[in-house]
Protein backbone atom coordinates (compact mmCIF):
# COMPACT_ATOMS: atom_id res chain seq x y z
CA UNK A 1 0.00 0.00 0.00
CA UNK A 2 1.36 3.38 -0.92
CA UNK A 3 0.32 6.06 1.51
CA UNK A 4 0.54 9.58 0.25
CA UNK A 5 3.20 11.55 2.05
CA UNK A 6 1.62 14.79 0.96
CA UNK A 7 -0.07 16.49 3.81
CA UNK A 8 -2.96 18.80 3.16
CA UNK A 9 -2.10 22.43 3.00
CA UNK A 10 -4.22 23.98 5.67
CA UNK A 11 -4.77 27.67 5.31
CA UNK A 12 -2.09 29.18 7.47
CA UNK A 13 -3.28 30.90 10.56
CA UNK A 14 -2.68 34.57 10.98
CA UNK A 15 -2.20 34.59 14.69
CA UNK A 16 -3.83 37.34 16.50
CA UNK A 17 -1.64 39.97 17.99
CA UNK A 18 -2.39 40.25 21.66
CA UNK A 19 -1.66 43.84 22.35
CA UNK A 20 0.31 44.43 25.50
CA UNK A 21 -0.86 47.30 27.60
CA UNK A 22 1.83 49.52 26.12
CA UNK A 23 0.44 48.89 22.63
CA UNK A 24 -3.22 49.30 23.51
CA UNK A 25 -3.36 52.79 22.13
CA UNK A 26 -2.80 51.59 18.59
CA UNK A 27 -5.60 49.06 18.59
CA UNK A 28 -8.05 51.01 20.69
CA UNK A 29 -7.71 54.07 18.52
CA UNK A 30 -9.69 52.25 15.84
CA UNK A 31 -11.97 50.05 17.93
CA UNK A 32 -15.66 50.87 18.22
CA UNK A 33 -17.19 50.60 21.71
CA UNK A 34 -18.49 47.14 22.52
CA UNK A 35 -22.26 46.88 22.13
CA UNK A 36 -24.35 45.62 25.02
CA UNK A 37 -23.78 41.87 25.07
CA UNK A 38 -27.25 41.26 26.49
CA UNK A 39 -28.76 42.29 23.18
CA UNK A 40 -27.08 39.57 21.23
CA UNK A 41 -29.42 37.00 19.68
CA UNK A 42 -27.38 34.00 20.83
CA UNK A 43 -27.06 34.29 24.59
CA UNK A 44 -25.48 31.59 26.67
CA UNK A 45 -27.52 29.20 28.75
CA UNK A 46 -27.94 30.02 32.41
CA UNK A 47 -27.11 26.39 33.16
CA UNK A 48 -23.72 26.73 31.57
CA UNK A 49 -22.70 30.37 31.58
CA UNK A 50 -19.70 31.31 29.51
CA UNK A 51 -16.58 32.29 31.37
CA UNK A 52 -16.01 35.97 30.88
CA UNK A 53 -13.62 36.16 27.95
CA UNK A 54 -10.42 38.06 28.46
CA UNK A 55 -10.67 41.14 26.30
CA UNK A 56 -8.00 41.02 23.64
CA UNK A 57 -7.15 43.70 21.17
CA UNK A 58 -6.35 42.01 17.91
CA UNK A 59 -4.73 43.90 15.10
CA UNK A 60 -3.70 42.52 11.75
CA UNK A 61 -3.01 43.60 8.20
CA UNK A 62 -4.32 42.22 4.92
CA UNK A 63 -2.71 43.30 1.67
CA UNK A 64 -4.85 42.71 -1.41
CA UNK A 65 -2.60 42.43 -4.43
CA UNK A 66 -1.83 40.45 -7.58
CA UNK A 67 0.30 37.36 -7.03
CA UNK A 68 1.35 34.23 -8.83
CA UNK A 69 0.52 30.91 -7.17
CA UNK A 70 -0.02 27.27 -8.03
CA UNK A 71 -3.66 26.16 -8.04
CA UNK A 72 -3.14 23.08 -10.20
CA UNK A 73 -0.31 20.54 -9.95
CA UNK A 74 2.66 21.61 -12.06
CA UNK A 75 1.21 24.95 -13.09
CA UNK A 76 1.13 28.50 -11.79
CA UNK A 77 -1.24 31.31 -12.66
CA UNK A 78 -1.90 34.97 -11.99
CA UNK A 79 -4.27 35.54 -9.10
CA UNK A 80 -5.44 38.22 -6.72
CA UNK A 81 -4.50 37.28 -3.19
CA UNK A 82 -4.73 38.23 0.48
CA UNK A 83 -1.12 38.44 1.71
CA UNK A 84 0.06 36.46 -1.32
CA UNK A 85 -2.06 33.38 -0.51
CA UNK A 86 -5.05 31.61 -2.06
CA UNK A 87 -7.10 31.09 0.02
CA UNK A 88 -6.10 34.00 2.23
CA UNK A 89 -4.82 33.29 5.73
CA UNK A 90 -7.34 31.74 8.12
CA UNK A 91 -8.26 34.37 10.69
CA UNK A 92 -8.79 33.04 14.19
CA UNK A 93 -10.58 35.17 16.73
CA UNK A 94 -12.06 34.56 20.14
CA UNK A 95 -15.40 35.72 21.39
CA UNK A 96 -14.85 39.09 23.03
CA UNK A 97 -11.96 40.15 20.81
CA UNK A 98 -11.77 43.75 19.68
CA UNK A 99 -10.50 43.42 16.12
CA UNK A 100 -8.89 45.94 13.80
CA UNK A 101 -7.95 44.79 10.31
CA UNK A 102 -5.82 47.19 8.28
CA UNK A 103 -6.62 46.55 4.63
CA UNK A 104 -4.53 47.91 1.77
CA UNK A 105 -5.99 47.69 -1.74
CA UNK A 106 -3.15 47.27 -4.23
CA UNK A 107 -5.56 46.39 -7.05
CA UNK A 108 -6.29 48.61 -10.04
CA UNK A 109 -9.98 48.70 -9.09
CA UNK A 110 -12.12 49.23 -5.97
CA UNK A 111 -12.66 46.40 -3.53
CA UNK A 112 -14.02 45.73 -0.04
CA UNK A 113 -13.81 42.94 2.50
CA UNK A 114 -17.12 41.51 3.64
CA UNK A 115 -16.87 39.43 6.83
CA UNK A 116 -19.52 36.96 5.76
CA UNK A 117 -21.86 36.07 8.62
CA UNK A 118 -20.35 38.24 11.32
CA UNK A 119 -22.70 40.35 13.43
CA UNK A 120 -20.70 43.59 13.36
CA UNK A 121 -21.35 47.31 12.69
CA UNK A 122 -22.41 48.36 9.20
CA UNK A 123 -19.27 50.53 8.99
CA UNK A 124 -17.24 47.30 9.05
CA UNK A 125 -19.49 45.20 6.82
CA UNK A 126 -17.55 45.79 3.60
CA UNK A 127 -20.70 46.12 1.51
CA UNK A 128 -20.76 47.65 -1.99
CA UNK A 129 -21.71 50.95 -0.32
CA UNK A 130 -18.22 51.23 1.22
CA UNK A 131 -15.63 50.63 -1.50
CA UNK A 132 -11.91 50.94 -0.85
CA UNK A 133 -10.61 52.75 -3.95
CA UNK A 134 -7.70 51.44 -5.99
CA UNK A 135 -4.55 52.17 -4.02
CA UNK A 136 -6.57 53.03 -0.92
CA UNK A 137 -6.71 51.62 2.60
CA UNK A 138 -9.38 51.05 5.24
CA UNK A 139 -9.39 49.91 8.85
CA UNK A 140 -12.21 47.49 9.63
CA UNK A 141 -12.97 47.61 13.36
CA UNK A 142 -15.41 45.32 15.13
CA UNK A 143 -15.99 43.31 18.28
CA UNK A 144 -16.60 39.55 18.25
CA UNK A 145 -19.69 39.20 20.43
CA UNK A 146 -20.21 36.31 22.84
CA UNK A 147 -22.31 33.54 21.30
CA UNK A 148 -20.89 33.97 17.81
CA UNK A 149 -18.33 31.14 17.84
CA UNK A 150 -18.45 29.38 14.50
CA UNK A 151 -17.06 29.22 10.99
CA UNK A 152 -17.26 32.27 8.75
CA UNK A 153 -15.35 33.60 5.77
CA UNK A 154 -14.17 36.81 4.20
CA UNK A 155 -14.27 37.95 0.61
CA UNK A 156 -14.59 41.14 -1.48
CA UNK A 157 -18.04 42.61 -2.15
CA UNK A 158 -17.54 45.50 -4.61
CA UNK A 159 -20.45 46.48 -6.82
CA UNK A 160 -20.53 44.29 -9.98
CA UNK A 161 -17.06 42.77 -9.38
CA UNK A 162 -17.51 40.32 -6.51
CA UNK A 163 -17.58 37.25 -8.76
CA UNK A 164 -14.46 38.34 -10.62
CA UNK A 165 -12.41 39.10 -7.53
CA UNK A 166 -13.36 35.87 -5.74
CA UNK A 167 -12.72 33.84 -8.92
CA UNK A 168 -9.25 35.37 -9.04
CA UNK A 169 -8.47 34.11 -5.53
CA UNK A 170 -9.80 36.52 -2.89
CA UNK A 171 -11.46 34.41 -0.21
CA UNK A 172 -10.42 33.09 3.18
CA UNK A 173 -11.71 31.36 6.30
CA UNK A 174 -12.57 32.82 9.70
CA UNK A 175 -12.77 30.64 12.81
CA UNK A 176 -14.26 32.12 15.96
CA UNK A 177 -13.67 30.23 19.16
CA UNK A 178 -15.66 30.20 22.40
CA UNK A 179 -14.00 29.83 25.78
CA UNK A 180 -16.46 27.03 26.59
CA UNK A 181 -16.40 25.12 23.29
CA UNK A 182 -17.95 21.69 24.03
CA UNK A 183 -15.84 20.19 21.22
CA UNK A 184 -12.55 21.72 22.32
CA UNK A 185 -9.62 19.37 21.92
CA UNK A 186 -10.98 17.53 18.89
CA UNK A 187 -8.52 17.87 15.97
CA UNK A 188 -9.82 20.26 13.31
CA UNK A 189 -9.59 20.72 9.58
CA UNK A 190 -10.66 23.92 7.85
CA UNK A 191 -11.77 23.00 4.32
CA UNK A 192 -12.46 25.85 1.91
CA UNK A 193 -14.20 24.50 -1.20
CA UNK A 194 -14.02 26.30 -4.51
CA UNK A 195 -14.02 25.52 -8.20
CA UNK A 196 -12.37 27.28 -11.09
CA UNK A 197 -12.00 27.32 -14.85
CA UNK A 198 -8.74 27.93 -16.68
CA UNK A 199 -7.82 29.13 -20.16
CA UNK A 200 -5.61 26.97 -22.40
CA UNK A 201 -2.74 29.23 -21.31
CA UNK A 202 -3.39 28.22 -17.70
CA UNK A 203 -4.88 31.48 -16.44
CA UNK A 204 -8.15 31.88 -14.54
CA UNK A 205 -10.88 32.00 -17.18
CA UNK A 206 -13.31 34.83 -16.41
CA UNK A 207 -14.84 35.80 -19.75
CA UNK A 208 -16.27 39.26 -20.56
CA UNK A 209 -19.95 39.50 -19.56
CA UNK A 210 -21.02 40.10 -23.17
CA UNK A 211 -19.31 36.98 -24.53
CA UNK A 212 -21.32 33.78 -25.08
CA UNK A 213 -19.66 32.10 -22.07
CA UNK A 214 -20.10 35.27 -20.03
CA UNK A 215 -23.82 35.32 -20.80
CA UNK A 216 -24.10 31.65 -19.89
CA UNK A 217 -22.26 32.28 -16.61
CA UNK A 218 -24.57 35.17 -15.84
CA UNK A 219 -27.54 32.85 -16.12
CA UNK A 220 -26.21 29.57 -14.75
CA UNK A 221 -23.65 30.93 -12.30
CA UNK A 222 -20.00 30.45 -13.14
CA UNK A 223 -18.71 26.95 -12.49
CA UNK A 224 -15.36 25.42 -13.35
CA UNK A 225 -14.20 21.85 -13.88
CA UNK A 226 -11.31 22.12 -11.39
CA UNK A 227 -12.41 21.47 -7.82
CA UNK A 228 -10.16 22.89 -5.12
CA UNK A 229 -9.90 22.28 -1.38
CA UNK A 230 -7.87 25.02 0.30
CA UNK A 231 -6.63 26.01 -3.15
CA UNK A 232 -5.37 22.51 -3.97
CA UNK A 233 -6.56 19.67 -6.16
CA UNK A 234 -7.34 16.47 -4.21
CA UNK A 235 -5.36 17.02 -1.01
CA UNK A 236 -4.90 14.18 1.47
CA UNK A 237 -6.05 14.46 5.07
CA UNK A 238 -4.38 12.08 7.51
CA UNK A 239 -6.42 10.39 10.23
CA UNK A 240 -5.88 7.58 12.68
CA UNK A 241 -8.36 4.79 13.09
CA UNK A 242 -10.69 5.65 15.97
CA UNK A 243 -9.85 9.35 15.87
CA UNK A 244 -12.63 11.94 15.53
CA UNK A 245 -12.02 15.11 13.51
CA UNK A 246 -14.02 18.31 13.36
CA UNK A 247 -14.30 19.54 9.79
CA UNK A 248 -15.23 23.17 9.26
CA UNK A 249 -16.32 23.35 5.62
CA UNK A 250 -16.88 26.59 3.70
CA UNK A 251 -18.43 26.80 0.24
CA UNK A 252 -16.53 29.66 -1.43
CA UNK A 253 -17.70 28.71 -4.93
CA UNK A 254 -19.51 31.26 -7.07
CA UNK A 255 -22.41 28.98 -7.91
CA UNK A 256 -21.60 25.30 -7.34
CA UNK A 257 -23.67 23.56 -4.67
CA UNK A 258 -21.94 20.58 -3.09
CA UNK A 259 -23.60 17.39 -1.93
CA UNK A 260 -20.87 15.95 0.23
CA UNK A 261 -20.46 12.27 1.05
CA UNK A 262 -17.48 10.37 2.47
CA UNK A 263 -17.33 6.78 1.25
CA UNK A 264 -18.03 4.32 4.06
CA UNK A 265 -18.60 7.03 6.66
CA UNK A 266 -21.44 8.91 8.27
CA UNK A 267 -21.08 12.41 9.63
CA UNK A 268 -22.24 13.97 12.83
CA UNK A 269 -23.69 17.31 11.74
CA UNK A 270 -22.96 19.64 14.66
CA UNK A 271 -23.13 23.19 13.30
CA UNK A 272 -23.76 25.52 10.41
CA UNK A 273 -23.41 29.22 9.55
CA UNK A 274 -23.79 30.71 13.04
CA UNK A 275 -22.12 27.94 15.06
CA UNK A 276 -23.11 24.79 16.91
CA UNK A 277 -26.58 23.29 17.16
CA UNK A 278 -28.09 22.05 20.43
CA UNK A 279 -27.33 18.42 19.58
CA UNK A 280 -25.37 16.47 16.97
CA UNK A 281 -27.43 15.12 14.06
CA UNK A 282 -26.23 11.94 12.26
CA UNK A 283 -26.27 12.39 8.46
CA UNK A 284 -24.91 10.39 5.54
CA UNK A 285 -24.51 13.39 3.22
CA UNK A 286 -24.55 17.15 3.38
CA UNK A 287 -25.77 19.73 0.86
CA UNK A 288 -23.75 22.93 1.06
CA UNK A 289 -24.90 25.95 -0.95
CA UNK A 290 -22.72 28.87 -1.98
CA UNK A 291 -21.62 30.93 1.00
CA UNK A 292 -22.79 28.30 3.51
CA UNK A 293 -20.67 26.65 6.18
CA UNK A 294 -21.05 23.40 8.09
CA UNK A 295 -19.27 21.77 10.98
CA UNK A 296 -19.13 17.98 10.72
CA UNK A 297 -17.59 15.43 13.05
CA UNK A 298 -15.90 12.66 11.09
CA UNK A 299 -15.49 9.46 13.05
CA UNK A 300 -12.46 7.49 11.94
CA UNK A 301 -14.27 4.19 11.56
CA UNK A 302 -11.95 2.92 8.81
CA UNK A 303 -9.23 0.32 9.29
CA UNK A 304 -5.57 1.28 9.70
CA UNK A 305 -3.99 1.84 6.28
CA UNK A 306 -7.32 2.25 4.48
CA UNK A 307 -8.52 5.35 2.67
CA UNK A 308 -11.79 7.06 1.89
CA UNK A 309 -12.71 9.79 -0.59
CA UNK A 310 -14.81 12.87 0.06
CA UNK A 311 -17.00 13.37 -2.99
CA UNK A 312 -19.60 15.78 -4.20
CA UNK A 313 -22.59 13.92 -5.64
CA UNK A 314 -25.20 14.96 -8.16
CA UNK A 315 -27.23 17.95 -7.03
CA UNK A 316 -29.64 19.53 -9.48
CA UNK A 317 -29.65 23.23 -8.75
CA UNK A 318 -29.94 24.06 -12.44
CA UNK A 319 -32.42 25.33 -14.92
CA UNK A 320 -32.70 22.53 -17.50
CA UNK A 321 -31.74 24.98 -20.28
CA UNK A 322 -28.33 25.81 -18.79
CA UNK A 323 -27.62 22.60 -16.87
CA UNK A 324 -24.13 21.30 -17.73
CA UNK A 325 -24.05 17.92 -19.50
CA UNK A 326 -21.95 16.33 -16.74
CA UNK A 327 -23.93 17.80 -13.84
CA UNK A 328 -24.70 14.41 -12.28
CA UNK A 329 -21.18 12.93 -12.35
CA UNK A 330 -19.74 12.43 -8.83
CA UNK A 331 -16.55 14.42 -8.32
CA UNK A 332 -13.69 13.70 -5.90
CA UNK A 333 -12.60 16.42 -3.48
CA UNK A 334 -10.03 14.92 -1.11
CA UNK A 335 -8.59 11.68 0.22
CA UNK A 336 -8.89 10.67 3.85
CA UNK A 337 -5.85 8.47 4.50
CA UNK A 338 -5.71 6.25 7.59
CA UNK A 339 -2.29 5.77 9.16
CA UNK A 340 -0.99 2.26 9.71
CA UNK A 341 -1.03 2.80 13.46
CA UNK A 342 -3.35 0.73 15.62
CA UNK A 343 -6.76 2.21 16.34
CA UNK A 344 -7.18 4.56 19.25
CA UNK A 345 -10.21 4.56 21.53
CA UNK A 346 -12.76 7.03 20.17
CA UNK A 347 -13.35 10.06 22.38
CA UNK A 348 -16.64 10.43 24.21
CA UNK A 349 -18.64 13.03 22.34
CA UNK A 350 -21.09 15.34 24.11
CA UNK A 351 -24.76 14.69 23.36
CA UNK A 352 -25.59 18.34 24.07
CA UNK A 353 -23.58 21.12 22.51
CA UNK A 354 -25.15 24.39 23.62
CA UNK A 355 -28.52 26.07 23.97
CA UNK A 356 -29.85 27.82 20.86
CA UNK A 357 -32.70 29.96 22.18
CA UNK A 358 -35.66 30.33 19.85
CA UNK A 359 -36.49 33.78 18.58
CA UNK A 360 -40.05 34.54 19.70
CA UNK A 361 -42.48 34.40 16.79
CA UNK A 362 -45.16 36.15 18.90
CA UNK A 363 -42.94 39.25 18.92
CA UNK A 364 -42.66 39.41 15.14
CA UNK A 365 -44.66 42.50 14.28
CA UNK A 366 -43.39 42.81 10.72
CA UNK A 367 -43.72 40.31 7.88
CA UNK A 368 -41.76 40.77 4.71
CA UNK A 369 -42.23 39.01 1.41
CA UNK A 370 -39.20 38.63 -0.84
CA UNK A 371 -39.66 37.12 -4.30
CA UNK A 372 -36.71 35.71 -6.19
CA UNK A 373 -37.20 35.45 -9.92
CA UNK A 374 -34.44 35.06 -12.49
CA UNK A 375 -32.02 37.93 -11.77
CA UNK A 376 -34.61 40.00 -9.90
CA UNK A 377 -35.76 40.53 -6.32
CA UNK A 378 -39.35 41.71 -6.04
CA UNK A 379 -39.16 42.56 -9.73
CA UNK A 380 -36.20 44.93 -9.34
CA UNK A 381 -32.45 44.97 -9.84
CA UNK A 382 -30.05 46.48 -7.33
CA UNK A 383 -29.93 50.27 -7.02
CA UNK A 384 -27.23 51.57 -4.71
CA UNK A 385 -29.28 54.74 -4.12
CA UNK A 386 -32.51 52.95 -3.21
CA UNK A 387 -33.62 51.48 0.10
CA UNK A 388 -35.85 48.48 -0.55
CA UNK A 389 -36.87 47.51 2.96
CA UNK A 390 -36.93 49.61 6.13
CA UNK A 391 -36.71 47.98 9.56
CA UNK A 392 -36.46 49.16 13.16
CA UNK A 393 -33.52 48.45 15.43
CA UNK A 394 -34.39 45.74 17.95
CA UNK A 395 -37.43 44.55 15.99
CA UNK A 396 -38.24 40.90 15.39
CA UNK A 397 -39.43 40.15 11.86
CA UNK A 398 -40.53 37.14 9.84
CA UNK A 399 -39.34 37.04 6.24
CA UNK A 400 -40.76 34.81 3.57
CA UNK A 401 -38.42 34.29 0.64
CA UNK A 402 -40.10 32.69 -2.32
CA UNK A 403 -38.29 31.40 -5.39
CA UNK A 404 -40.69 31.43 -8.32
CA UNK A 405 -38.29 30.03 -10.92
CA UNK A 406 -36.80 26.64 -11.75
CA UNK A 407 -33.29 27.04 -10.39
CA UNK A 408 -31.96 27.35 -6.84
CA UNK A 409 -31.09 30.82 -5.52
CA UNK A 410 -29.13 30.80 -2.24
CA UNK A 411 -30.27 33.77 -0.09
CA UNK A 412 -27.86 35.71 2.13
CA UNK A 413 -28.64 38.43 4.67
CA UNK A 414 -25.84 40.66 5.92
CA UNK A 415 -25.35 41.61 9.54
CA UNK A 416 -27.91 39.44 11.32
CA UNK A 417 -28.20 35.72 11.90
CA UNK A 418 -31.70 34.26 11.47
CA UNK A 419 -33.53 31.04 12.31
CA UNK A 420 -35.36 29.13 9.59
CA UNK A 421 -38.96 28.37 10.60
CA UNK A 422 -40.16 26.32 7.66
CA UNK A 423 -39.55 25.40 4.05
CA UNK A 424 -42.61 24.93 1.84
CA UNK A 425 -44.67 24.83 5.03
CA UNK A 426 -42.61 22.03 6.60
CA UNK A 427 -41.25 23.05 10.00
CA UNK A 428 -37.45 23.10 10.25
CA UNK A 429 -36.43 19.99 12.25
CA UNK A 430 -34.03 21.79 14.60
CA UNK A 431 -32.89 25.31 15.44
CA UNK A 432 -29.78 26.82 13.95
CA UNK A 433 -28.33 30.28 13.45
CA UNK A 434 -28.09 30.95 9.72
CA UNK A 435 -27.07 33.76 7.39
CA UNK A 436 -27.58 31.67 4.23
CA UNK A 437 -30.44 29.57 3.03
CA UNK A 438 -30.65 27.86 -0.32
CA UNK A 439 -34.12 28.67 -1.64
CA UNK A 440 -34.64 25.76 -3.98
CA UNK A 441 -36.58 25.71 -7.22
CA UNK A 442 -40.16 26.89 -6.59
CA UNK A 443 -39.56 26.78 -2.83
CA UNK A 444 -40.73 29.19 -0.18
CA UNK A 445 -38.71 29.62 3.03
CA UNK A 446 -39.79 31.47 6.17
CA UNK A 447 -37.28 32.66 8.74
CA UNK A 448 -37.29 34.82 11.86
CA UNK A 449 -34.69 37.50 12.53
CA UNK A 450 -34.08 40.19 15.16
CA UNK A 451 -32.27 43.37 14.23
CA UNK A 452 -30.06 43.64 17.29
CA UNK A 453 -27.32 46.13 18.04
CA UNK A 454 -26.41 47.60 14.69
CA UNK A 455 -28.37 50.10 12.61
CA UNK A 456 -27.39 50.85 9.04
CA UNK A 457 -27.83 49.68 5.49
CA UNK A 458 -27.55 45.93 5.01
CA UNK A 459 -27.49 43.90 1.82
CA UNK A 460 -29.63 40.87 1.13
CA UNK A 461 -28.99 39.00 -2.08
CA UNK A 462 -28.65 35.84 -4.07
CA UNK A 463 -25.23 34.32 -3.35
CA UNK A 464 -24.73 33.02 -6.87
CA UNK A 465 -22.07 35.65 -7.45
CA UNK A 466 -23.02 36.20 -11.10
CA UNK A 467 -26.61 36.89 -10.08
CA UNK A 468 -25.51 39.20 -7.27
CA UNK A 469 -23.19 41.13 -9.60
CA UNK A 470 -25.97 41.54 -12.14
CA UNK A 471 -28.27 43.10 -9.59
CA UNK A 472 -30.01 40.32 -7.67
CA UNK A 473 -29.57 42.29 -4.46
CA UNK A 474 -31.55 44.66 -2.26
CA UNK A 475 -30.90 47.02 0.65
CA UNK A 476 -32.46 46.77 4.10
CA UNK A 477 -32.08 49.89 6.21
CA UNK A 478 -32.34 49.38 9.97
CA UNK A 479 -32.93 52.60 11.89
CA UNK A 480 -33.22 53.32 15.63
CA UNK A 481 -36.73 54.75 15.25
CA UNK A 482 -39.65 53.75 13.11
CA UNK A 483 -40.03 55.91 10.04
CU1 LIG B 1 -29.57 33.57 -7.96
PDB file of N, CA and C in Angstrom, residues 220 316-324 406-407 441:
ATOM      1  N   UNK A 220     -26.379  30.841 -15.472  1.00  0.00           N
ATOM      2  CA  UNK A 220     -26.209  29.575 -14.751  1.00  0.00           C
ATOM      3  C   UNK A 220     -25.432  29.759 -13.455  1.00  0.00           C
ATOM      4  N   UNK A 316     -29.056  18.806  -8.351  1.00  0.00           N
ATOM      5  CA  UNK A 316     -29.640  19.532  -9.484  1.00  0.00           C
ATOM      6  C   UNK A 316     -30.167  20.895  -9.044  1.00  0.00           C
ATOM      7  N   UNK A 317     -29.268  21.859  -9.072  1.00  0.00           N
ATOM      8  CA  UNK A 317     -29.651  23.231  -8.755  1.00  0.00           C
ATOM      9  C   UNK A 317     -30.078  24.005  -9.999  1.00  0.00           C
ATOM     10  N   UNK A 318     -29.975  23.349 -11.177  1.00  0.00           N
ATOM     11  CA  UNK A 318     -29.940  24.063 -12.441  1.00  0.00           C
ATOM     12  C   UNK A 318     -31.301  24.215 -13.103  1.00  0.00           C
ATOM     13  N   UNK A 319     -31.366  25.251 -13.927  1.00  0.00           N
ATOM     14  CA  UNK A 319     -32.422  25.334 -14.921  1.00  0.00           C
ATOM     15  C   UNK A 319     -32.067  24.334 -16.027  1.00  0.00           C
ATOM     16  N   UNK A 320     -33.033  23.549 -16.489  1.00  0.00           N
ATOM     17  CA  UNK A 320     -32.700  22.529 -17.500  1.00  0.00           C
ATOM     18  C   UNK A 320     -32.028  23.115 -18.742  1.00  0.00           C
ATOM     19  N   UNK A 321     -32.307  24.394 -19.064  1.00  0.00           N
ATOM     20  CA  UNK A 321     -31.736  24.977 -20.276  1.00  0.00           C
ATOM     21  C   UNK A 321     -30.245  25.258 -20.170  1.00  0.00           C
ATOM     22  N   UNK A 322     -29.752  25.475 -18.956  1.00  0.00           N
ATOM     23  CA  UNK A 322     -28.335  25.813 -18.795  1.00  0.00           C
ATOM     24  C   UNK A 322     -27.589  24.759 -17.967  1.00  0.00           C
ATOM     25  N   UNK A 323     -28.238  23.648 -17.683  1.00  0.00           N
ATOM     26  CA  UNK A 323     -27.619  22.599 -16.868  1.00  0.00           C
ATOM     27  C   UNK A 323     -26.457  21.974 -17.636  1.00  0.00           C
ATOM     28  N   UNK A 324     -25.261  21.900 -17.015  1.00  0.00           N
ATOM     29  CA  UNK A 324     -24.132  21.296 -17.733  1.00  0.00           C
ATOM     30  C   UNK A 324     -24.387  19.810 -17.999  1.00  0.00           C
ATOM     31  N   UNK A 406     -37.257  28.029 -11.779  1.00  0.00           N
ATOM     32  CA  UNK A 406     -36.800  26.645 -11.749  1.00  0.00           C
ATOM     33  C   UNK A 406     -35.308  26.470 -11.590  1.00  0.00           C
ATOM     34  N   UNK A 407     -34.657  27.330 -10.816  1.00  0.00           N
ATOM     35  CA  UNK A 407     -33.286  27.037 -10.394  1.00  0.00           C
ATOM     36  C   UNK A 407     -33.097  27.568  -8.983  1.00  0.00           C
ATOM     37  N   UNK A 441     -35.625  25.462  -6.140  1.00  0.00           N
ATOM     38  CA  UNK A 441     -36.583  25.715  -7.217  1.00  0.00           C
ATOM     39  C   UNK A 441     -38.015  25.718  -6.674  1.00  0.00           C
TER      40      UNK A 441
END
